[in-house]
Amino acid sequence: MNAGEGIPPREIVTAFAELGVTAFTTTRADADYALAEPDASPAALAHWQALLASFGAAVPRLASARQVHGTRVIEHGGDWHGWVRHEGADGHLAFAPGTAMAVTVADCVPVFLATADGVAGILHAGWRGTAGRIVTKALDQLAARGIDAARVHVHLGPGICGRCYEVGPDVFEQLTGWTTIRNRHVDLRALLSEQAKEYGVARVTSSPHCSRCDNDRFYSHRAGDSGRQVAVIAALPRP
Ligand SMILES: [Zn+2]
């Protein structure tokens, strides 16, 4: 079988279109965006450059980072051009249109955030980011800039589902606060959704897809893939 055959190259967050925000997660049919350490292949670098170019002149910059399963969320201004890859961060926020931001995922959940007035962000949340409450961290940073959670729409992109994600007792306790003596299944998107709603986010939507169940469509770390899809968001300047 030819992986990705007949599959659209992007899963688009259609609910964000009315906010003037472009948001999507790529599929196998697009490209492998994994950047091998320490030397990324020219092909992978070209995919990232093409990703930025696909936005055209309205979005002249693309922010990304080497991800470390932490909770650092970088805030981006609009005074630069091109593609940058920061060191050691798992989230990005921009308070004005014109900045694309991306995280790479393959089972971890891409968390998209947007408002109707040009604020956007994206987070990479595996179990560590979920246990560390990276969603709360991002919402705190928005609140510090006067952006109330009630104005924020959160979308949880394709990631591993509760049926596919089994964790040991220690991870389960860190995620839920409940002790157990055996392995348990956890639904990261359910936990992330809870965290967002607890904070006061008005609207939380979710992809119907699991990277593991839908492994023909998405890369899955647990299925043994080294490839990565990219989840991207950009608020578009108003014409
Ligand atoms: Zn699944």
Short mmCIF file of N, CA and C in Angstrom, two decimals, residues 65-239:
data_model
loop_
_atom_site.label_atom_id
_atom_site.label_comp_id
_atom_site.label_asym_id
_atom_site.label_seq_id
_atom_site.Cartn_x
_atom_site.Cartn_y
_atom_site.Cartn_z
N ALA A 65 9.90 25.51 17.00
CA ALA A 65 10.92 25.32 18.04
C ALA A 65 11.30 23.87 18.15
N ARG A 66 12.50 23.64 18.64
CA ARG A 66 12.87 22.28 19.02
C ARG A 66 12.07 21.97 20.28
N GLN A 67 11.24 20.94 20.20
CA GLN A 67 10.28 20.67 21.27
C GLN A 67 10.89 19.76 22.34
N VAL A 68 10.54 20.05 23.59
CA VAL A 68 11.18 19.34 24.71
C VAL A 68 10.15 18.76 25.70
N HIS A 69 8.88 18.67 25.29
CA HIS A 69 7.81 18.16 26.18
C HIS A 69 7.73 18.98 27.46
N GLY A 70 7.96 20.29 27.32
CA GLY A 70 7.87 21.19 28.46
C GLY A 70 6.61 22.05 28.36
N THR A 71 6.63 23.19 29.07
CA THR A 71 5.45 24.07 29.06
C THR A 71 5.82 25.51 28.70
N ARG A 72 7.01 25.69 28.11
CA ARG A 72 7.39 27.05 27.71
C ARG A 72 6.63 27.45 26.44
N VAL A 73 5.98 28.61 26.51
CA VAL A 73 5.21 29.12 25.38
C VAL A 73 5.82 30.46 24.96
N ILE A 74 6.30 30.52 23.73
CA ILE A 74 6.99 31.72 23.25
C ILE A 74 5.98 32.70 22.65
N GLU A 75 6.16 33.99 22.97
CA GLU A 75 5.30 35.02 22.40
C GLU A 75 6.06 35.72 21.26
N HIS A 76 5.42 35.77 20.09
CA HIS A 76 6.09 36.29 18.90
C HIS A 76 5.55 37.66 18.50
N GLY A 77 6.46 38.57 18.24
CA GLY A 77 6.09 39.86 17.68
C GLY A 77 6.06 39.77 16.15
N GLY A 78 5.85 40.92 15.50
CA GLY A 78 5.71 40.90 14.05
C GLY A 78 6.83 41.62 13.32
N ASP A 79 8.00 41.71 13.95
CA ASP A 79 9.08 42.53 13.40
C ASP A 79 10.17 41.69 12.75
N TRP A 80 9.82 40.54 12.20
CA TRP A 80 10.82 39.69 11.55
C TRP A 80 10.19 38.93 10.39
N HIS A 81 11.06 38.36 9.54
CA HIS A 81 10.59 37.62 8.37
C HIS A 81 11.30 36.27 8.30
N GLY A 82 10.69 35.33 7.60
CA GLY A 82 11.32 34.04 7.36
C GLY A 82 10.86 32.97 8.33
N TRP A 83 11.59 31.86 8.35
CA TRP A 83 11.27 30.73 9.23
C TRP A 83 12.31 30.67 10.34
N VAL A 84 11.88 30.66 11.58
CA VAL A 84 12.80 30.49 12.70
C VAL A 84 12.45 29.23 13.48
N ARG A 85 13.49 28.63 14.04
CA ARG A 85 13.30 27.48 14.92
C ARG A 85 13.98 27.81 16.24
N HIS A 86 13.16 28.07 17.24
CA HIS A 86 13.70 28.42 18.55
C HIS A 86 14.17 27.17 19.28
N GLU A 87 14.90 27.40 20.33
CA GLU A 87 15.43 26.30 21.13
C GLU A 87 14.50 26.02 22.31
N GLY A 88 14.08 24.76 22.46
CA GLY A 88 13.41 24.34 23.69
C GLY A 88 12.12 25.03 24.05
N ALA A 89 11.08 24.82 23.26
CA ALA A 89 9.75 25.36 23.60
C ALA A 89 8.69 24.46 22.97
N ASP A 90 7.50 24.46 23.57
CA ASP A 90 6.42 23.61 23.08
C ASP A 90 5.14 24.38 22.78
N GLY A 91 5.24 25.72 22.79
CA GLY A 91 4.07 26.50 22.47
C GLY A 91 4.45 27.84 21.87
N HIS A 92 3.49 28.40 21.14
CA HIS A 92 3.70 29.68 20.45
C HIS A 92 2.42 30.50 20.53
N LEU A 93 2.59 31.81 20.73
CA LEU A 93 1.45 32.73 20.70
C LEU A 93 1.83 33.96 19.88
N ALA A 94 0.86 34.50 19.15
CA ALA A 94 1.06 35.77 18.46
C ALA A 94 -0.20 36.60 18.69
N PHE A 95 0.00 37.88 18.98
CA PHE A 95 -1.11 38.73 19.37
C PHE A 95 -1.65 39.59 18.23
N ALA A 96 -1.04 39.43 17.06
CA ALA A 96 -1.50 40.15 15.88
C ALA A 96 -1.41 39.23 14.67
N PRO A 97 -2.24 39.46 13.64
CA PRO A 97 -2.21 38.61 12.46
C PRO A 97 -0.87 38.70 11.73
N GLY A 98 -0.62 37.68 10.90
CA GLY A 98 0.56 37.72 10.03
C GLY A 98 1.70 36.80 10.43
N THR A 99 1.55 36.09 11.55
CA THR A 99 2.60 35.17 11.99
C THR A 99 2.06 33.74 11.99
N ALA A 100 2.70 32.86 11.21
CA ALA A 100 2.36 31.44 11.25
C ALA A 100 3.20 30.79 12.33
N MET A 101 2.61 29.80 13.00
CA MET A 101 3.31 29.08 14.07
C MET A 101 3.02 27.60 13.91
N ALA A 102 4.04 26.78 14.19
CA ALA A 102 3.88 25.35 13.92
C ALA A 102 4.50 24.50 15.02
N VAL A 103 3.86 23.37 15.29
CA VAL A 103 4.47 22.32 16.12
C VAL A 103 4.45 21.02 15.33
N THR A 104 5.41 20.14 15.61
CA THR A 104 5.40 18.82 14.99
C THR A 104 4.80 17.82 15.98
N VAL A 105 4.05 16.87 15.44
CA VAL A 105 3.38 15.87 16.28
C VAL A 105 3.35 14.51 15.58
N ALA A 106 3.24 13.47 16.40
CA ALA A 106 2.98 12.11 15.91
C ALA A 106 2.49 11.31 17.11
N ASP A 107 1.26 11.55 17.52
CA ASP A 107 0.54 11.01 18.69
C ASP A 107 0.26 12.10 19.71
N CYS A 108 1.27 12.97 19.99
CA CYS A 108 1.01 14.11 20.86
C CYS A 108 -0.09 14.95 20.22
N VAL A 109 -0.79 15.73 21.05
CA VAL A 109 -1.93 16.49 20.57
C VAL A 109 -1.51 17.91 20.18
N PRO A 110 -1.85 18.35 18.97
CA PRO A 110 -1.66 19.76 18.64
C PRO A 110 -2.88 20.55 19.15
N VAL A 111 -2.62 21.57 19.97
CA VAL A 111 -3.70 22.38 20.55
C VAL A 111 -3.68 23.74 19.86
N PHE A 112 -4.76 24.03 19.13
CA PHE A 112 -4.88 25.31 18.42
C PHE A 112 -5.69 26.28 19.27
N LEU A 113 -5.26 27.54 19.34
CA LEU A 113 -6.02 28.56 20.05
C LEU A 113 -6.20 29.77 19.13
N ALA A 114 -7.40 30.36 19.16
CA ALA A 114 -7.62 31.55 18.34
C ALA A 114 -8.77 32.38 18.90
N THR A 115 -8.71 33.68 18.63
CA THR A 115 -9.84 34.57 18.93
C THR A 115 -10.30 35.20 17.62
N ALA A 116 -11.41 35.91 17.67
CA ALA A 116 -11.95 36.54 16.47
C ALA A 116 -11.19 37.81 16.10
N ASP A 117 -10.28 38.27 16.98
CA ASP A 117 -9.59 39.53 16.67
C ASP A 117 -8.08 39.36 16.51
N GLY A 118 -7.69 38.26 15.89
CA GLY A 118 -6.31 38.17 15.41
C GLY A 118 -5.29 37.55 16.35
N VAL A 119 -5.74 37.03 17.50
CA VAL A 119 -4.82 36.34 18.40
C VAL A 119 -4.83 34.85 18.04
N ALA A 120 -3.65 34.24 18.01
CA ALA A 120 -3.57 32.82 17.68
C ALA A 120 -2.43 32.17 18.43
N GLY A 121 -2.53 30.86 18.55
CA GLY A 121 -1.45 30.13 19.21
C GLY A 121 -1.54 28.65 18.91
N ILE A 122 -0.45 27.95 19.16
CA ILE A 122 -0.43 26.51 18.98
C ILE A 122 0.49 25.88 20.03
N LEU A 123 0.06 24.72 20.54
CA LEU A 123 0.81 24.03 21.60
C LEU A 123 1.00 22.57 21.21
N HIS A 124 2.08 22.00 21.72
CA HIS A 124 2.38 20.58 21.55
C HIS A 124 2.17 19.93 22.91
N ALA A 125 1.19 19.03 23.01
CA ALA A 125 0.86 18.46 24.32
C ALA A 125 0.84 16.94 24.28
N GLY A 126 1.90 16.34 24.76
CA GLY A 126 1.90 14.91 25.03
C GLY A 126 1.50 14.73 26.48
N TRP A 127 1.87 13.60 27.09
CA TRP A 127 1.45 13.44 28.50
C TRP A 127 2.16 14.43 29.41
N ARG A 128 3.42 14.75 29.12
CA ARG A 128 4.14 15.68 29.99
C ARG A 128 3.55 17.09 29.90
N GLY A 129 3.26 17.52 28.68
CA GLY A 129 2.67 18.84 28.51
C GLY A 129 1.28 18.92 29.12
N THR A 130 0.55 17.81 29.04
CA THR A 130 -0.80 17.77 29.62
C THR A 130 -0.70 17.78 31.15
N ALA A 131 0.19 16.95 31.70
CA ALA A 131 0.37 16.91 33.16
C ALA A 131 0.91 18.25 33.66
N GLY A 132 1.75 18.91 32.86
CA GLY A 132 2.32 20.21 33.24
C GLY A 132 1.39 21.37 32.95
N ARG A 133 0.24 21.07 32.35
CA ARG A 133 -0.81 22.05 32.07
C ARG A 133 -0.33 23.18 31.15
N ILE A 134 0.18 22.79 30.00
CA ILE A 134 0.63 23.81 29.05
C ILE A 134 -0.54 24.66 28.54
N VAL A 135 -1.75 24.07 28.52
CA VAL A 135 -2.93 24.85 28.10
C VAL A 135 -3.19 25.99 29.09
N THR A 136 -3.12 25.66 30.38
CA THR A 136 -3.31 26.67 31.42
C THR A 136 -2.24 27.76 31.31
N LYS A 137 -1.01 27.32 31.04
CA LYS A 137 0.11 28.25 30.89
C LYS A 137 -0.16 29.24 29.76
N ALA A 138 -0.60 28.74 28.62
CA ALA A 138 -0.89 29.61 27.47
C ALA A 138 -2.04 30.56 27.78
N LEU A 139 -3.08 30.04 28.44
CA LEU A 139 -4.24 30.88 28.77
C LEU A 139 -3.85 31.94 29.81
N ASP A 140 -2.95 31.60 30.72
CA ASP A 140 -2.40 32.60 31.66
C ASP A 140 -1.70 33.72 30.90
N GLN A 141 -0.90 33.33 29.90
CA GLN A 141 -0.16 34.34 29.13
C GLN A 141 -1.12 35.23 28.34
N LEU A 142 -2.19 34.64 27.82
CA LEU A 142 -3.20 35.44 27.11
C LEU A 142 -3.89 36.39 28.10
N ALA A 143 -4.25 35.87 29.28
CA ALA A 143 -4.93 36.69 30.29
C ALA A 143 -4.06 37.87 30.70
N ALA A 144 -2.73 37.62 30.77
CA ALA A 144 -1.81 38.70 31.15
C ALA A 144 -1.81 39.82 30.12
N ARG A 145 -2.23 39.49 28.89
CA ARG A 145 -2.33 40.51 27.83
C ARG A 145 -3.77 41.00 27.67
N GLY A 146 -4.62 40.67 28.64
CA GLY A 146 -5.99 41.15 28.63
C GLY A 146 -6.94 40.35 27.75
N ILE A 147 -6.51 39.15 27.36
CA ILE A 147 -7.38 38.31 26.51
C ILE A 147 -8.06 37.25 27.37
N ASP A 148 -9.35 37.44 27.57
CA ASP A 148 -10.12 36.55 28.43
C ASP A 148 -10.36 35.20 27.76
N ALA A 149 -10.29 34.13 28.55
CA ALA A 149 -10.48 32.78 28.00
C ALA A 149 -11.84 32.61 27.33
N ALA A 150 -12.82 33.37 27.78
CA ALA A 150 -14.17 33.26 27.20
C ALA A 150 -14.18 33.67 25.73
N ARG A 151 -13.14 34.40 25.30
CA ARG A 151 -13.04 34.82 23.90
C ARG A 151 -12.23 33.83 23.07
N VAL A 152 -11.65 32.83 23.72
CA VAL A 152 -10.72 31.93 23.02
C VAL A 152 -11.44 30.66 22.57
N HIS A 153 -11.18 30.28 21.32
CA HIS A 153 -11.66 29.00 20.78
C HIS A 153 -10.46 28.05 20.76
N VAL A 154 -10.65 26.87 21.35
CA VAL A 154 -9.59 25.86 21.36
C VAL A 154 -10.00 24.69 20.48
N HIS A 155 -9.07 24.24 19.65
CA HIS A 155 -9.31 23.03 18.85
C HIS A 155 -8.18 22.03 19.10
N LEU A 156 -8.57 20.79 19.37
CA LEU A 156 -7.61 19.71 19.62
C LEU A 156 -7.49 18.89 18.34
N GLY A 157 -6.31 18.90 17.75
CA GLY A 157 -6.11 18.26 16.45
C GLY A 157 -5.90 16.76 16.56
N PRO A 158 -5.54 16.12 15.46
CA PRO A 158 -5.34 14.68 15.46
C PRO A 158 -4.21 14.26 16.41
N GLY A 159 -4.50 13.32 17.28
CA GLY A 159 -3.52 12.82 18.24
C GLY A 159 -3.97 11.43 18.68
N ILE A 160 -3.23 10.83 19.58
CA ILE A 160 -3.56 9.45 19.96
C ILE A 160 -4.84 9.43 20.81
N CYS A 161 -5.70 8.46 20.56
CA CYS A 161 -6.99 8.41 21.26
C CYS A 161 -6.88 7.58 22.54
N GLY A 162 -7.93 7.64 23.35
CA GLY A 162 -7.94 6.96 24.65
C GLY A 162 -7.84 5.45 24.55
N ARG A 163 -8.33 4.89 23.47
CA ARG A 163 -8.25 3.43 23.31
C ARG A 163 -6.83 2.98 22.97
N CYS A 164 -6.07 3.86 22.33
CA CYS A 164 -4.72 3.49 21.87
C CYS A 164 -3.62 3.87 22.86
N TYR A 165 -3.95 4.71 23.85
CA TYR A 165 -2.90 5.27 24.68
C TYR A 165 -2.92 4.68 26.08
N GLU A 166 -2.03 3.71 26.29
CA GLU A 166 -1.91 3.06 27.60
C GLU A 166 -0.67 3.59 28.29
N VAL A 167 -0.82 3.95 29.56
CA VAL A 167 0.32 4.48 30.32
C VAL A 167 0.48 3.70 31.63
N GLY A 168 1.67 3.79 32.21
CA GLY A 168 1.95 3.14 33.48
C GLY A 168 1.35 3.90 34.64
N PRO A 169 1.36 3.29 35.83
CA PRO A 169 0.75 3.90 37.03
C PRO A 169 1.28 5.30 37.34
N ASP A 170 2.60 5.51 37.17
CA ASP A 170 3.19 6.79 37.52
C ASP A 170 2.66 7.92 36.61
N VAL A 171 2.64 7.65 35.31
CA VAL A 171 2.14 8.65 34.36
C VAL A 171 0.65 8.89 34.59
N PHE A 172 -0.09 7.81 34.83
CA PHE A 172 -1.53 7.94 35.08
C PHE A 172 -1.79 8.86 36.27
N GLU A 173 -1.00 8.67 37.34
CA GLU A 173 -1.19 9.50 38.53
C GLU A 173 -0.85 10.97 38.24
N GLN A 174 0.23 11.18 37.47
CA GLN A 174 0.60 12.57 37.14
C GLN A 174 -0.47 13.25 36.28
N LEU A 175 -1.15 12.46 35.47
CA LEU A 175 -2.16 13.03 34.57
C LEU A 175 -3.50 13.26 35.27
N THR A 176 -3.85 12.36 36.17
CA THR A 176 -5.22 12.40 36.71
C THR A 176 -5.28 12.66 38.21
N GLY A 177 -4.16 12.46 38.91
CA GLY A 177 -4.18 12.58 40.36
C GLY A 177 -4.66 11.31 41.05
N TRP A 178 -5.06 10.32 40.26
CA TRP A 178 -5.56 9.06 40.82
C TRP A 178 -4.43 8.04 40.87
N THR A 179 -4.36 7.29 41.97
CA THR A 179 -3.36 6.24 42.05
C THR A 179 -3.94 4.94 41.49
N THR A 180 -3.04 4.12 40.95
CA THR A 180 -3.45 2.85 40.38
C THR A 180 -2.25 1.92 40.47
N ILE A 181 -2.49 0.62 40.40
CA ILE A 181 -1.35 -0.30 40.45
C ILE A 181 -1.10 -0.96 39.10
N ARG A 182 -2.00 -0.68 38.13
CA ARG A 182 -1.79 -1.28 36.82
C ARG A 182 -1.83 -0.22 35.71
N ASN A 183 -1.44 -0.64 34.53
CA ASN A 183 -1.48 0.27 33.38
C ASN A 183 -2.92 0.69 33.10
N ARG A 184 -3.07 1.91 32.61
CA ARG A 184 -4.41 2.45 32.32
C ARG A 184 -4.39 3.14 30.96
N HIS A 185 -5.57 3.23 30.38
CA HIS A 185 -5.72 4.02 29.15
C HIS A 185 -6.11 5.44 29.52
N VAL A 186 -5.52 6.40 28.83
CA VAL A 186 -5.90 7.79 29.06
C VAL A 186 -6.18 8.48 27.74
N ASP A 187 -7.12 9.40 27.79
CA ASP A 187 -7.51 10.17 26.62
C ASP A 187 -6.97 11.59 26.82
N LEU A 188 -5.84 11.88 26.19
CA LEU A 188 -5.19 13.19 26.38
C LEU A 188 -6.11 14.33 25.97
N ARG A 189 -6.85 14.12 24.86
CA ARG A 189 -7.71 15.22 24.40
C ARG A 189 -8.84 15.51 25.39
N ALA A 190 -9.34 14.44 26.06
CA ALA A 190 -10.39 14.66 27.07
C ALA A 190 -9.82 15.48 28.23
N LEU A 191 -8.58 15.17 28.63
CA LEU A 191 -7.95 15.90 29.73
C LEU A 191 -7.68 17.35 29.34
N LEU A 192 -7.18 17.55 28.12
CA LEU A 192 -6.87 18.91 27.64
C LEU A 192 -8.16 19.74 27.52
N SER A 193 -9.21 19.10 27.05
CA SER A 193 -10.49 19.78 26.93
C SER A 193 -11.00 20.22 28.30
N GLU A 194 -10.88 19.32 29.28
CA GLU A 194 -11.27 19.63 30.66
C GLU A 194 -10.49 20.83 31.18
N GLN A 195 -9.18 20.84 30.95
CA GLN A 195 -8.33 21.94 31.43
C GLN A 195 -8.77 23.27 30.81
N ALA A 196 -9.06 23.24 29.51
CA ALA A 196 -9.47 24.48 28.82
C ALA A 196 -10.82 24.97 29.35
N LYS A 197 -11.76 24.03 29.51
CA LYS A 197 -13.10 24.42 29.98
C LYS A 197 -13.07 24.90 31.42
N GLU A 198 -12.27 24.24 32.25
CA GLU A 198 -12.09 24.68 33.64
C GLU A 198 -11.63 26.13 33.70
N TYR A 199 -10.78 26.51 32.75
CA TYR A 199 -10.21 27.86 32.73
C TYR A 199 -11.23 28.89 32.24
N GLY A 200 -12.27 28.38 31.55
CA GLY A 200 -13.29 29.29 31.07
C GLY A 200 -13.34 29.47 29.57
N VAL A 201 -12.61 28.61 28.83
CA VAL A 201 -12.68 28.65 27.37
C VAL A 201 -14.10 28.31 26.94
N ALA A 202 -14.65 29.14 26.09
CA ALA A 202 -16.05 28.99 25.73
C ALA A 202 -16.29 27.83 24.78
N ARG A 203 -15.36 27.61 23.88
CA ARG A 203 -15.62 26.66 22.81
C ARG A 203 -14.40 25.76 22.61
N VAL A 204 -14.62 24.46 22.77
CA VAL A 204 -13.56 23.48 22.53
C VAL A 204 -14.06 22.47 21.51
N THR A 205 -13.32 22.32 20.42
CA THR A 205 -13.68 21.32 19.41
C THR A 205 -12.52 20.35 19.27
N SER A 206 -12.78 19.23 18.60
CA SER A 206 -11.76 18.19 18.53
C SER A 206 -11.80 17.48 17.18
N SER A 207 -10.63 17.08 16.71
CA SER A 207 -10.53 16.26 15.51
C SER A 207 -11.14 14.89 15.79
N PRO A 208 -11.78 14.28 14.79
CA PRO A 208 -12.30 12.93 14.98
C PRO A 208 -11.21 11.88 14.82
N HIS A 209 -10.00 12.29 14.46
CA HIS A 209 -8.98 11.31 14.08
C HIS A 209 -7.96 11.01 15.18
N CYS A 210 -7.54 9.75 15.20
CA CYS A 210 -6.47 9.29 16.07
C CYS A 210 -5.27 8.95 15.20
N SER A 211 -4.09 9.43 15.62
CA SER A 211 -2.89 9.19 14.81
C SER A 211 -2.58 7.69 14.72
N ARG A 212 -2.95 6.94 15.75
CA ARG A 212 -2.67 5.49 15.75
C ARG A 212 -3.75 4.71 15.00
N CYS A 213 -5.03 4.95 15.33
CA CYS A 213 -6.13 4.28 14.62
C CYS A 213 -6.08 4.62 13.13
N ASP A 214 -5.79 5.87 12.84
CA ASP A 214 -5.76 6.36 11.46
C ASP A 214 -4.31 6.49 11.00
N ASN A 215 -3.56 5.43 11.21
CA ASN A 215 -2.12 5.44 10.91
C ASN A 215 -1.83 5.49 9.41
N ASP A 216 -2.83 5.17 8.59
CA ASP A 216 -2.64 5.32 7.15
C ASP A 216 -2.66 6.80 6.76
N ARG A 217 -3.24 7.62 7.65
CA ARG A 217 -3.40 9.05 7.38
C ARG A 217 -2.31 9.86 8.08
N PHE A 218 -1.99 9.48 9.32
CA PHE A 218 -1.06 10.27 10.14
C PHE A 218 0.12 9.43 10.61
N TYR A 219 1.23 10.10 10.88
CA TYR A 219 2.37 9.43 11.51
C TYR A 219 2.03 9.18 12.98
N SER A 220 2.48 8.03 13.48
CA SER A 220 2.24 7.68 14.88
C SER A 220 3.53 7.15 15.49
N HIS A 221 4.00 7.82 16.53
CA HIS A 221 5.21 7.39 17.24
C HIS A 221 5.02 5.98 17.79
N ARG A 222 3.84 5.73 18.39
CA ARG A 222 3.59 4.42 18.99
C ARG A 222 3.44 3.31 17.96
N ALA A 223 3.12 3.70 16.75
CA ALA A 223 3.05 2.70 15.67
C ALA A 223 4.43 2.47 15.05
N GLY A 224 5.43 3.19 15.56
CA GLY A 224 6.80 2.97 15.10
C GLY A 224 7.29 3.94 14.04
N ASP A 225 6.50 4.97 13.73
CA ASP A 225 6.91 5.94 12.71
C ASP A 225 7.94 6.92 13.27
N SER A 226 8.93 7.27 12.45
CA SER A 226 9.84 8.36 12.83
C SER A 226 9.40 9.68 12.19
N GLY A 227 8.47 9.62 11.26
CA GLY A 227 7.98 10.82 10.58
C GLY A 227 7.10 11.66 11.49
N ARG A 228 6.93 12.92 11.11
CA ARG A 228 6.10 13.85 11.89
C ARG A 228 5.20 14.64 10.96
N GLN A 229 3.94 14.87 11.42
CA GLN A 229 3.13 15.86 10.74
C GLN A 229 3.34 17.19 11.44
N VAL A 230 2.91 18.24 10.78
CA VAL A 230 3.04 19.56 11.36
C VAL A 230 1.65 20.15 11.53
N ALA A 231 1.44 20.79 12.68
CA ALA A 231 0.18 21.49 12.93
C ALA A 231 0.50 22.98 12.91
N VAL A 232 -0.28 23.72 12.13
CA VAL A 232 0.08 25.11 11.81
C VAL A 232 -1.11 26.03 12.03
N ILE A 233 -0.86 27.22 12.55
CA ILE A 233 -1.92 28.21 12.69
C ILE A 233 -1.38 29.58 12.28
N ALA A 234 -2.25 30.37 11.68
CA ALA A 234 -1.91 31.76 11.37
C ALA A 234 -3.18 32.58 11.28
N ALA A 235 -3.23 33.67 12.05
CA ALA A 235 -4.31 34.63 11.87
C ALA A 235 -3.96 35.47 10.65
N LEU A 236 -4.94 35.65 9.77
CA LEU A 236 -4.68 36.35 8.51
C LEU A 236 -5.01 37.84 8.66
N PRO A 237 -4.14 38.70 8.12
CA PRO A 237 -4.45 40.15 8.16
C PRO A 237 -5.77 40.41 7.44
N ARG A 238 -6.56 41.30 7.99
CA ARG A 238 -7.84 41.67 7.37
C ARG A 238 -7.56 42.48 6.11
N PRO A 239 -8.28 42.17 5.03
CA PRO A 239 -8.02 42.91 3.79
C PRO A 239 -8.46 44.37 3.91
#
